[in-house]
Amino acid sequence: MPPVIVVAIEIEDIAMVDRLASLLGGVAGIRLATPGEEAAVALVSREPRAVAGPADILTPRERDVLLLMAEGASNKAIAKRLGISVHTAKFHVGSLLDKLDATGRTDAVAHAARLGVINL
């Protein structure tokens, strides 16, 4: 007698479970696991991972700085409007340039607008 592979199906979509069970049920050498039975193979549905976009990788403060950059604010103006030091404003601008792979402030704003991070 050929070896039998026991397959467990752990998927929330009942219709998909039924379709897979009927497809696999007729295959020689495969047996579907009963509830709680250990299986050699498991078909498990996982939620697709969300791909992090630029909006997801920016901190709320970086978004604030980006909006002010879009208005043409200087580091000094950004610092004053947000109540932070000029050094901290420069740090956030540099971080934005890196995260958006931009060559300058205008390029960062253009990238962000193109990616839907901000609306102009």
PDB file of C-alpha atoms in Angstrom:
ATOM      1  CA  MET A   1       0.000   0.000   0.000  1.00  0.00           C
ATOM      2  CA  PRO A   2       1.482   3.413  -0.991  1.00  0.00           C
ATOM      3  CA  PRO A   3       2.170   5.922   1.791  1.00  0.00           C
ATOM      4  CA  VAL A   4      -0.639   8.329   2.579  1.00  0.00           C
ATOM      5  CA  ILE A   5       0.032  12.018   3.155  1.00  0.00           C
ATOM      6  CA  VAL A   6      -2.311  13.541   5.716  1.00  0.00           C
ATOM      7  CA  VAL A   7      -3.283  17.126   4.810  1.00  0.00           C
ATOM      8  CA  ALA A   8      -4.913  19.640   7.166  1.00  0.00           C
ATOM      9  CA  ILE A   9      -6.805  22.641   5.822  1.00  0.00           C
ATOM     10  CA  GLU A  10      -6.983  25.670   8.128  1.00  0.00           C
ATOM     11  CA  ILE A  11      -8.627  28.408   6.118  1.00  0.00           C
ATOM     12  CA  GLU A  12     -11.341  30.794   7.299  1.00  0.00           C
ATOM     13  CA  ASP A  13     -13.081  30.885   3.900  1.00  0.00           C
ATOM     14  CA  ILE A  14     -15.415  27.877   4.137  1.00  0.00           C
ATOM     15  CA  ALA A  15     -16.119  27.873   0.392  1.00  0.00           C
ATOM     16  CA  MET A  16     -12.387  27.630  -0.297  1.00  0.00           C
ATOM     17  CA  VAL A  17     -12.050  24.792   2.227  1.00  0.00           C
ATOM     18  CA  ASP A  18     -14.849  22.895   0.458  1.00  0.00           C
ATOM     19  CA  ARG A  19     -13.244  23.408  -2.968  1.00  0.00           C
ATOM     20  CA  LEU A  20      -9.818  22.304  -1.755  1.00  0.00           C
ATOM     21  CA  ALA A  21     -11.275  19.311   0.075  1.00  0.00           C
ATOM     22  CA  SER A  22     -13.106  18.130  -3.044  1.00  0.00           C
ATOM     23  CA  LEU A  23      -9.990  18.611  -5.187  1.00  0.00           C
ATOM     24  CA  LEU A  24      -7.659  16.836  -2.756  1.00  0.00           C
ATOM     25  CA  GLY A  25     -10.171  14.187  -1.738  1.00  0.00           C
ATOM     26  CA  GLY A  26      -9.916  12.459  -5.096  1.00  0.00           C
ATOM     27  CA  VAL A  27      -6.117  12.372  -5.232  1.00  0.00           C
ATOM     28  CA  ALA A  28      -4.536   8.975  -4.550  1.00  0.00           C
ATOM     29  CA  GLY A  29      -2.116   9.002  -1.633  1.00  0.00           C
ATOM     30  CA  ILE A  30      -3.707  12.042   0.066  1.00  0.00           C
ATOM     31  CA  ARG A  31      -6.122  11.960   2.983  1.00  0.00           C
ATOM     32  CA  LEU A  32      -7.640  14.983   4.670  1.00  0.00           C
ATOM     33  CA  ALA A  33      -6.955  15.239   8.395  1.00  0.00           C
ATOM     34  CA  THR A  34      -9.806  14.988  10.834  1.00  0.00           C
ATOM     35  CA  PRO A  35     -10.240  17.879  13.299  1.00  0.00           C
ATOM     36  CA  GLY A  36      -7.387  17.836  15.798  1.00  0.00           C
ATOM     37  CA  GLU A  37      -5.430  15.182  13.919  1.00  0.00           C
ATOM     38  CA  GLU A  38      -1.738  15.798  13.296  1.00  0.00           C
ATOM     39  CA  ALA A  39      -0.965  16.286   9.607  1.00  0.00           C
ATOM     40  CA  ALA A  40       2.160  16.062   7.477  1.00  0.00           C
ATOM     41  CA  VAL A  41       1.043  19.058   5.408  1.00  0.00           C
ATOM     42  CA  ALA A  42      -1.095  22.047   6.395  1.00  0.00           C
ATOM     43  CA  LEU A  43      -2.787  24.504   4.068  1.00  0.00           C
ATOM     44  CA  VAL A  44      -3.134  27.661   6.113  1.00  0.00           C
ATOM     45  CA  SER A  45      -4.636  30.958   5.015  1.00  0.00           C
ATOM     46  CA  ARG A  46      -2.862  34.032   6.232  1.00  0.00           C
ATOM     47  CA  GLU A  47      -3.892  37.616   5.825  1.00  0.00           C
ATOM     48  CA  PRO A  48      -1.762  39.205   3.145  1.00  0.00           C
ATOM     49  CA  ARG A  49       0.887  41.430   4.610  1.00  0.00           C
ATOM     50  CA  ALA A  50       0.311  45.055   3.990  1.00  0.00           C
ATOM     51  CA  VAL A  51       3.196  46.604   2.166  1.00  0.00           C
ATOM     52  CA  ALA A  52       4.470  49.594   4.033  1.00  0.00           C
ATOM     53  CA  GLY A  53       4.201  52.671   1.887  1.00  0.00           C
ATOM     54  CA  PRO A  54       5.868  56.025   2.402  1.00  0.00           C
ATOM     55  CA  ALA A  55       2.906  57.313   4.404  1.00  0.00           C
ATOM     56  CA  ASP A  56       3.358  54.394   6.804  1.00  0.00           C
ATOM     57  CA  ILE A  57       7.062  54.933   7.338  1.00  0.00           C
ATOM     58  CA  LEU A  58       6.787  58.634   8.145  1.00  0.00           C
ATOM     59  CA  THR A  59       6.268  59.649  11.730  1.00  0.00           C
ATOM     60  CA  PRO A  60       3.478  62.105  12.541  1.00  0.00           C
ATOM     61  CA  ARG A  61       6.121  64.795  13.177  1.00  0.00           C
ATOM     62  CA  GLU A  62       7.754  64.098   9.813  1.00  0.00           C
ATOM     63  CA  ARG A  63       4.373  64.516   8.145  1.00  0.00           C
ATOM     64  CA  ASP A  64       3.995  67.876   9.912  1.00  0.00           C
ATOM     65  CA  VAL A  65       7.448  68.929   8.705  1.00  0.00           C
ATOM     66  CA  LEU A  66       6.673  67.712   5.171  1.00  0.00           C
ATOM     67  CA  LEU A  67       3.504  69.804   5.013  1.00  0.00           C
ATOM     68  CA  LEU A  68       5.425  72.872   6.113  1.00  0.00           C
ATOM     69  CA  MET A  69       8.139  72.110   3.558  1.00  0.00           C
ATOM     70  CA  ALA A  70       5.399  71.968   0.925  1.00  0.00           C
ATOM     71  CA  GLU A  71       4.438  75.499   1.975  1.00  0.00           C
ATOM     72  CA  GLY A  72       8.059  76.557   1.409  1.00  0.00           C
ATOM     73  CA  ALA A  73       8.928  76.973   5.096  1.00  0.00           C
ATOM     74  CA  SER A  74      12.595  77.183   6.061  1.00  0.00           C
ATOM     75  CA  ASN A  75      14.075  75.085   8.869  1.00  0.00           C
ATOM     76  CA  LYS A  76      13.824  78.126  11.143  1.00  0.00           C
ATOM     77  CA  ALA A  77      10.144  78.639  10.230  1.00  0.00           C
ATOM     78  CA  ILE A  78       9.423  74.925  10.704  1.00  0.00           C
ATOM     79  CA  ALA A  79      11.088  74.999  14.117  1.00  0.00           C
ATOM     80  CA  LYS A  80       9.093  78.056  15.188  1.00  0.00           C
ATOM     81  CA  ARG A  81       5.735  76.698  13.937  1.00  0.00           C
ATOM     82  CA  LEU A  82       6.239  73.303  15.586  1.00  0.00           C
ATOM     83  CA  GLY A  83       7.898  74.547  18.770  1.00  0.00           C
ATOM     84  CA  ILE A  84      11.091  72.568  18.187  1.00  0.00           C
ATOM     85  CA  SER A  85      14.736  73.560  17.802  1.00  0.00           C
ATOM     86  CA  VAL A  86      16.216  74.380  14.409  1.00  0.00           C
ATOM     87  CA  HIS A  87      18.545  71.416  14.901  1.00  0.00           C
ATOM     88  CA  THR A  88      15.532  69.099  15.352  1.00  0.00           C
ATOM     89  CA  ALA A  89      13.841  70.600  12.282  1.00  0.00           C
ATOM     90  CA  LYS A  90      17.013  69.921  10.245  1.00  0.00           C
ATOM     91  CA  PHE A  91      17.062  66.360  11.576  1.00  0.00           C
ATOM     92  CA  HIS A  92      13.452  65.779  10.460  1.00  0.00           C
ATOM     93  CA  VAL A  93      14.129  67.272   7.018  1.00  0.00           C
ATOM     94  CA  GLY A  94      17.160  65.014   6.599  1.00  0.00           C
ATOM     95  CA  SER A  95      15.135  62.004   7.687  1.00  0.00           C
ATOM     96  CA  LEU A  96      12.422  62.866   5.158  1.00  0.00           C
ATOM     97  CA  LEU A  97      14.978  63.196   2.361  1.00  0.00           C
ATOM     98  CA  ASP A  98      16.340  59.756   3.215  1.00  0.00           C
ATOM     99  CA  LYS A  99      12.965  58.051   3.563  1.00  0.00           C
ATOM    100  CA  LEU A 100      11.611  59.563   0.359  1.00  0.00           C
ATOM    101  CA  ASP A 101      14.904  59.022  -1.486  1.00  0.00           C
ATOM    102  CA  ALA A 102      14.881  62.680  -2.438  1.00  0.00           C
ATOM    103  CA  THR A 103      17.751  64.905  -3.533  1.00  0.00           C
ATOM    104  CA  GLY A 104      16.375  68.054  -1.893  1.00  0.00           C
ATOM    105  CA  ARG A 105      13.398  69.655  -0.230  1.00  0.00           C
ATOM    106  CA  THR A 106      11.483  70.294  -3.460  1.00  0.00           C
ATOM    107  CA  ASP A 107      12.181  66.762  -4.637  1.00  0.00           C
ATOM    108  CA  ALA A 108      10.917  65.381  -1.300  1.00  0.00           C
ATOM    109  CA  VAL A 109       7.658  67.314  -1.626  1.00  0.00           C
ATOM    110  CA  ALA A 110       7.267  66.195  -5.254  1.00  0.00           C
ATOM    111  CA  HIS A 111       7.908  62.538  -4.323  1.00  0.00           C
ATOM    112  CA  ALA A 112       5.474  62.734  -1.427  1.00  0.00           C
ATOM    113  CA  ALA A 113       2.764  64.284  -3.624  1.00  0.00           C
ATOM    114  CA  ARG A 114       3.305  61.686  -6.350  1.00  0.00           C
ATOM    115  CA  LEU A 115       3.077  58.873  -3.784  1.00  0.00           C
ATOM    116  CA  GLY A 116      -0.085  60.306  -2.247  1.00  0.00           C
ATOM    117  CA  VAL A 117       1.521  61.089   1.105  1.00  0.00           C
ATOM    118  CA  ILE A 118       0.407  64.725   0.824  1.00  0.00           C
ATOM    119  CA  ASN A 119      -2.042  66.568  -1.369  1.00  0.00           C
ATOM    120  CA  LEU A 120      -0.961  69.803  -2.996  1.00  0.00           C
TER     121      LEU A 120
END
